[in-house]
XYZ file of C-alpha atoms in Angstrom:
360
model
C 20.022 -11.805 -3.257
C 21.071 -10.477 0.254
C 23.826 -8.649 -1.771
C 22.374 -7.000 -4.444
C 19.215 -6.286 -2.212
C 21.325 -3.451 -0.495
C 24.541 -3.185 -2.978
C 22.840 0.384 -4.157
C 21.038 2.142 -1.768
C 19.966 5.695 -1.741
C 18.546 6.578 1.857
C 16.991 10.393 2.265
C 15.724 12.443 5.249
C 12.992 14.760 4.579
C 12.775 17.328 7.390
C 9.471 17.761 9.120
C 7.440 20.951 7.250
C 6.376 23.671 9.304
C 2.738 23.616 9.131
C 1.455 27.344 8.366
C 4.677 27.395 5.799
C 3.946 24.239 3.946
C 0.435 25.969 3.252
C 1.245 28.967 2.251
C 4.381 27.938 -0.029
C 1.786 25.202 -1.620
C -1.710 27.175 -1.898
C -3.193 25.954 -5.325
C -6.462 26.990 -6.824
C -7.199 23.123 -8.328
C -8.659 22.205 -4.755
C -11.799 22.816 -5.512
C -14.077 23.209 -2.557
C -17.328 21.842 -4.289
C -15.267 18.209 -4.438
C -12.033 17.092 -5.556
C -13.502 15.395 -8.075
C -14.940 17.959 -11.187
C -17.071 16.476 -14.025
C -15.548 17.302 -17.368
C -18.459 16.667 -19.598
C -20.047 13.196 -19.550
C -16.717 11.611 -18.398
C -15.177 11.962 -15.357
C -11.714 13.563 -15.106
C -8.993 11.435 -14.410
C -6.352 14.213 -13.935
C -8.171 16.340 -11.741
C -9.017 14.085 -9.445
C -5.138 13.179 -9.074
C -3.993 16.364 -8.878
C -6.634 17.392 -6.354
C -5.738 14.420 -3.997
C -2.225 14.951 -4.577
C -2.334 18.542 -3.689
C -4.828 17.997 -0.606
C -2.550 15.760 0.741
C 0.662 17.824 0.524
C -1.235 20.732 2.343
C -2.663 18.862 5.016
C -0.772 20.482 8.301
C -3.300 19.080 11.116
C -5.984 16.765 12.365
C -8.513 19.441 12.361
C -8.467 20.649 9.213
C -11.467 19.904 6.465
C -11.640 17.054 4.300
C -12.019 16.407 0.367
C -15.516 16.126 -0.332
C -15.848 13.703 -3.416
C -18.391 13.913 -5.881
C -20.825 10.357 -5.304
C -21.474 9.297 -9.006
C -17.899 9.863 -11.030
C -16.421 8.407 -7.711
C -18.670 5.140 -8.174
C -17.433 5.102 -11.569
C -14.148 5.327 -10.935
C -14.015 2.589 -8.515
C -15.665 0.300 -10.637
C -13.461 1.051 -14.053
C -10.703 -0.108 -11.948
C -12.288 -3.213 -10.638
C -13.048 -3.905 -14.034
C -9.325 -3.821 -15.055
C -8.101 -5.689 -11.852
C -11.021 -8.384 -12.338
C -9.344 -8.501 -15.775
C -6.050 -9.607 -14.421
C -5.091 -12.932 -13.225
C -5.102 -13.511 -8.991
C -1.097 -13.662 -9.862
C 0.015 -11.432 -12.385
C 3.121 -12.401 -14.290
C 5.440 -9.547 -14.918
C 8.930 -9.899 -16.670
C 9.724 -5.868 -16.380
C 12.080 -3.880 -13.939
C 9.462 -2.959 -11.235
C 9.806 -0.872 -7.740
C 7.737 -2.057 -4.904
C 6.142 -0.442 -2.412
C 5.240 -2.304 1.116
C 2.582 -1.382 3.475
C 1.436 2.609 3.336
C -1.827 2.520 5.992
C -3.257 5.762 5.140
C 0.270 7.738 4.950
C -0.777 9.841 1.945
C 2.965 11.742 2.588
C 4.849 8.790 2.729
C 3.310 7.721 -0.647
C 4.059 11.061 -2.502
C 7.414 11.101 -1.070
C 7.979 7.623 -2.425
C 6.884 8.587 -5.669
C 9.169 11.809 -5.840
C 11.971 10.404 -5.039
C 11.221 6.532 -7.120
C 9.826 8.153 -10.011
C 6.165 8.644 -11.188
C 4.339 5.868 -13.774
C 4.226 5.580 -16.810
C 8.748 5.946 -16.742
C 8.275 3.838 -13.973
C 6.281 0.778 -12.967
C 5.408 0.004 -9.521
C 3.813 -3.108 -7.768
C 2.122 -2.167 -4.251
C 2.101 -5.507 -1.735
C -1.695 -4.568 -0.613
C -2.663 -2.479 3.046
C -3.419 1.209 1.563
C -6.180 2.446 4.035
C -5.338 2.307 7.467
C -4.797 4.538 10.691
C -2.625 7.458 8.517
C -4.326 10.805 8.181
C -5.078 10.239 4.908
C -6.720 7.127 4.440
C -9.318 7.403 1.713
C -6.922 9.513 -0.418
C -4.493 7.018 -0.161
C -6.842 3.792 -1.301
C -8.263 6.500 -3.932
C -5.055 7.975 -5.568
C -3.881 4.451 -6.149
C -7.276 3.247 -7.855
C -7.317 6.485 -10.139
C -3.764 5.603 -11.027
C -4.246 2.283 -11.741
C -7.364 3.402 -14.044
C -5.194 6.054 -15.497
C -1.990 3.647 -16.012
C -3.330 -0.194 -15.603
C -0.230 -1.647 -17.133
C 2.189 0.708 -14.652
C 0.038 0.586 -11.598
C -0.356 -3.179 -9.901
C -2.286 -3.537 -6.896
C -2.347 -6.502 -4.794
C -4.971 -7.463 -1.876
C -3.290 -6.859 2.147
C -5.050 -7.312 5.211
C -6.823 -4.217 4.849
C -8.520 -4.692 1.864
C -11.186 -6.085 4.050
C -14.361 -5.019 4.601
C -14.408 -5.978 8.130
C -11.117 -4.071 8.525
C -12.291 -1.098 6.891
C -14.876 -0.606 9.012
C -12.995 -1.474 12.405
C -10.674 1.151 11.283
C -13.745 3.677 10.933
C -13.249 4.050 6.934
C -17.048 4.281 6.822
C -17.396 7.299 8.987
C -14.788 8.724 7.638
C -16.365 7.927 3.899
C -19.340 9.746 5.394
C -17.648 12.955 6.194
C -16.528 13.025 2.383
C -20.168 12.935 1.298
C -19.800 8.884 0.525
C -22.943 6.894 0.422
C -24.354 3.165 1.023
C -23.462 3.110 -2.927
C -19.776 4.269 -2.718
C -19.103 2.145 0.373
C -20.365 -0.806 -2.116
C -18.320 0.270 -5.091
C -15.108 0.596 -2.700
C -15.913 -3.167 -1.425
C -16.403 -4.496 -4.868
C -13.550 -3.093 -6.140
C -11.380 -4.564 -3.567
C -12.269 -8.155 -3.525
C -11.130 -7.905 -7.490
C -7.416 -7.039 -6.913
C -5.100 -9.638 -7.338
C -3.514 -11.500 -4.900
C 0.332 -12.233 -6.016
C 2.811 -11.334 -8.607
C 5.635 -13.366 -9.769
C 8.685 -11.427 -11.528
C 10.383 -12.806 -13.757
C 9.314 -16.500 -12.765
C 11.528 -15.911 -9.345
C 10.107 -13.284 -7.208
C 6.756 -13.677 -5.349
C 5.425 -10.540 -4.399
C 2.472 -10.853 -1.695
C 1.314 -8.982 0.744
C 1.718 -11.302 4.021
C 3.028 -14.348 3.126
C 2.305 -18.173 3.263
C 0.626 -20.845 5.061
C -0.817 -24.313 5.139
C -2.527 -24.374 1.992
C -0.365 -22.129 0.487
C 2.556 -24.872 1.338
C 0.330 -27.856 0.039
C -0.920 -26.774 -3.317
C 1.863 -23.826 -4.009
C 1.157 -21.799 -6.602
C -0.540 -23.665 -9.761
C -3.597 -23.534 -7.129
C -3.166 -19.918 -6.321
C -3.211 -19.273 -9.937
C -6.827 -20.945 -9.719
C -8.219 -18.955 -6.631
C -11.483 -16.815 -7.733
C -12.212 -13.487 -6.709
C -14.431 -13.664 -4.215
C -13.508 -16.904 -2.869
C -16.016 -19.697 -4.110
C -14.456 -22.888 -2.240
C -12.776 -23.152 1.340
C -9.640 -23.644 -0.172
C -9.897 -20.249 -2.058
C -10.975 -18.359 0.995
C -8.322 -20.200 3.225
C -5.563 -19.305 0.596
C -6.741 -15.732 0.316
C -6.704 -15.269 3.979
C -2.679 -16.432 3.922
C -2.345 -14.304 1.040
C -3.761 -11.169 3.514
C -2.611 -12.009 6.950
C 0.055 -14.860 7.146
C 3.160 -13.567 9.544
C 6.389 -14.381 9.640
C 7.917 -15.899 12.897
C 10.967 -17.049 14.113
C 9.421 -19.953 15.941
C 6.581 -21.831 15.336
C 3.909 -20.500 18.327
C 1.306 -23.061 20.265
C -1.253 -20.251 20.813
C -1.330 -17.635 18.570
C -4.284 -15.466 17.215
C -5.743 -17.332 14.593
C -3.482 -15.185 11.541
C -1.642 -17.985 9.962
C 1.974 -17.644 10.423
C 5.253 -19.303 8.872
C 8.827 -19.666 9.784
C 12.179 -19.771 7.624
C 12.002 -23.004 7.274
C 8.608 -22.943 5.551
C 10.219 -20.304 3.176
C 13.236 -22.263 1.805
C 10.673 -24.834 1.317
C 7.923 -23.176 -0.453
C 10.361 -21.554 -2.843
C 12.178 -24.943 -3.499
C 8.756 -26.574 -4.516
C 7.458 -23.733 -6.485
C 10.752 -23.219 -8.601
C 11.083 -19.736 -6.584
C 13.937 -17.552 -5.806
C 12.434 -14.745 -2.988
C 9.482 -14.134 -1.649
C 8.731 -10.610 -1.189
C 6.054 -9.181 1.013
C 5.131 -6.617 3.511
C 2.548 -7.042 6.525
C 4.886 -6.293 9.244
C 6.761 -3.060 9.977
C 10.850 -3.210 9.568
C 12.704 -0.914 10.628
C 15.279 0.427 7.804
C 12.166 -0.652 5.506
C 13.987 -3.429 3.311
C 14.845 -6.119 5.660
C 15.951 -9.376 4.167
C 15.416 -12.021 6.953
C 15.343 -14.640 6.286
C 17.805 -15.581 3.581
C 14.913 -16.191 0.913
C 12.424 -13.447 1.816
C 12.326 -9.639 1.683
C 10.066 -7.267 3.852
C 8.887 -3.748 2.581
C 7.763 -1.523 4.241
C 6.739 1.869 2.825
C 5.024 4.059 5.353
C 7.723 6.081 7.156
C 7.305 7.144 10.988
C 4.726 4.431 11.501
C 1.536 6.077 13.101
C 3.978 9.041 14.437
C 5.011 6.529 17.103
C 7.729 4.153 15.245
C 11.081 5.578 14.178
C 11.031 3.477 10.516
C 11.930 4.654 7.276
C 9.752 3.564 4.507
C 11.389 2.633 1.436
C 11.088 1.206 -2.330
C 12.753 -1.796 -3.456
C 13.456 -1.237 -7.128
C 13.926 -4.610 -8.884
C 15.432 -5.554 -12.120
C 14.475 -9.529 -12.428
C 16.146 -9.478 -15.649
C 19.776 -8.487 -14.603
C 18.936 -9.577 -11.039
C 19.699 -6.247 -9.961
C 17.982 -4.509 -6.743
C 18.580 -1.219 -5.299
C 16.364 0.543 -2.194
C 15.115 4.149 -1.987
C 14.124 4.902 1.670
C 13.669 7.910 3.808
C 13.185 9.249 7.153
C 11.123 11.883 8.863
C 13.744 14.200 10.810
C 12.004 15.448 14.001
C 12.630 19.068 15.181
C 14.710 20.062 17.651
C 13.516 19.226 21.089
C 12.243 21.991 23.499
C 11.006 21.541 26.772
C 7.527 20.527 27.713
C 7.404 23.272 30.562
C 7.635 26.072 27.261
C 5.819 23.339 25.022
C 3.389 20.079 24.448
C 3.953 18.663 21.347
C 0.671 17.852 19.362
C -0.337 14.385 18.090
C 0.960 13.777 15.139
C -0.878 14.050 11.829
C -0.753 10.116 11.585
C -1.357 9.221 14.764
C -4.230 8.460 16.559
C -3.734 10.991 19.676
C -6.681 13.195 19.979
């Protein structure tokens, strides 16, 4: 696969905007300043609320700006219509399709619409996200948000799998409830939002050859494989469930085993070419940890994704699709990179904190 994986690849660099530009060449009158989320008779409306987030996001030009304020009751519903359909779906979904894939996003609601511009939008095309949409990124309700609305809007297009940050413990660490807060969220919508995470699934399997997960494999994972994955409830009702959806969320790949490590469970190459040999498996393919170019495929058996570009304004990465064609065993990668400005001297000029970082 190490061939294919890059044979076609389409990189692009997407110039930083300039700030009061960007506003004023995108003003739009959907942004509606009561919430980005308007009723439309008894039902909620789907593509408003897209368009809205989509629209927020491509303005946004600093840290200090104001934030969507969301509408408590449609939002609610929202989030649990889409648990609904992800509770509906197996813990590993079983696709056969062409699929692109995007890796880790962390609240970088730019990277995301980028990715989608240049990949293609559902229902043409269908896309299978490895899990961590919140995060530190400047945007990282409308991130988790625009992908649950989607999935509502396109279930069968739209697959979302569980990372590390589907967590509540995470969420909160990474001050997603404060931030909920200053949206006009409640006890009630932080509730929904947990609910509706614990139902995404945990894996996909293209094609009976590709294991999509978000960080990878560990000790249970390697003893039972995957007919016991297939088992694992939503929450977790055993030890082995909750041990196997813990690997599922935050096993990391090393090159050596480690004797003291931080508790995450973590796996080597040799592990991989193992797991894939017992399960019948060609690939895994996961995300979890930041790579560079955003595809790297290290080792032999295993791909990396990563899809949030310019990493917290502090890494140079590109983030990237990997579009997959199980059925030809075809791959190609989309990827871009932020272009930084030309640099002036910080006696004339100190350059702000990005809008992803965390620089105050």
């Amino acid at each position: 696969m190490r061939e294919t994986a890059s044979s076609a690849t389409n990189t692009n660099k997407i110039p930083k905007r300039d700030g009061k530009a960007a506003a004023n060449a995108t003003e739009s009158k959907n942004v509606q300043k009561e919430g980005v989320f308007p009723l439309t008779g008894s039902m909620y409306d789907i593509e408003a609320f897209v368009r809205n987030i989509w629209n927020w996001i491509f303005q946004f030009t600093n840290r200090e700006g104001s934030v969507p304020q969301y509408d408590q009751e449609p939002l609610i519903r929202l989030l649990q219509d889409a648990g609904k359909i992800m509770r509906a779906e197996p813990t590993v979904i079983d696709l056969k399709e062409k699929v692109s894939i995007m890796g880790d996003l962390h609240g970088h609601g730019d990277s995301l619409v980028t990715l989608f511009c240049l990949g293609g939008f559902p229902p043409k095309e269908r896309y299978v996200f490895l899990g961590n949409y919140s995060g530190h990124g400047f945007a990282p309700q409308e991130t988790l948000f625009l992908l649950i609305a989607l999935k509502v809007k396109y279930p069968n297009h739209i697959y979302l799998l569980r990372g590390s940050s589907e967590d509540s413990e995470v969420l909160e660490a990474q001050g997603f409830i404060t931030e909920l807060e200053k949206r006009g969220g409640t006890k009630k919508v932080w509730d929904a939002v947990q609910t509706c995470l614990q139902s995404m699934p945990l894996a996909a399997i293209l094609n009976d050859n590709f294991l999509c997960i978000h960080g990878g494999i560990g000790p249970q994972l390697m003893k039972y494989g995957i007919t016991r994955l297939r088992n694992v409830c939503r929450p977790p009702r055993s030890s082995v469930d909750t041990a196997m959806t813990m690997e599922c969320q935050w096993a990391s790949y090393r090159f050596r085993e480690l004797t003291k490590g931080d508790g995450s469970p973590i796996f080597v190459e040799a592990d991989v070419n193992k797991f894939c040999k017992d399960n019948n498996l060609r690939m895994i393919i996961r995300s979890r940890q930041v790579v560079s170019n955003g595809v790297l495929n290290l080792p032999e058996r295993m791909l990396t994704v990563w899809s949030a570009a310019s990493y917290l304004d502090v890494f140079h990465n590109a983030g990237a699709i990997l579009k997959l064609n199980p059925l030809i065993n075809t791959a190609s990668i989309i990827r871009y990179k932020v272009v930084e400005e030309e640099p002036r001297s910080l006696d004339d000029f100190r350059p702000p904190g990005g809008r992803n970082s965390r620089a105050t």
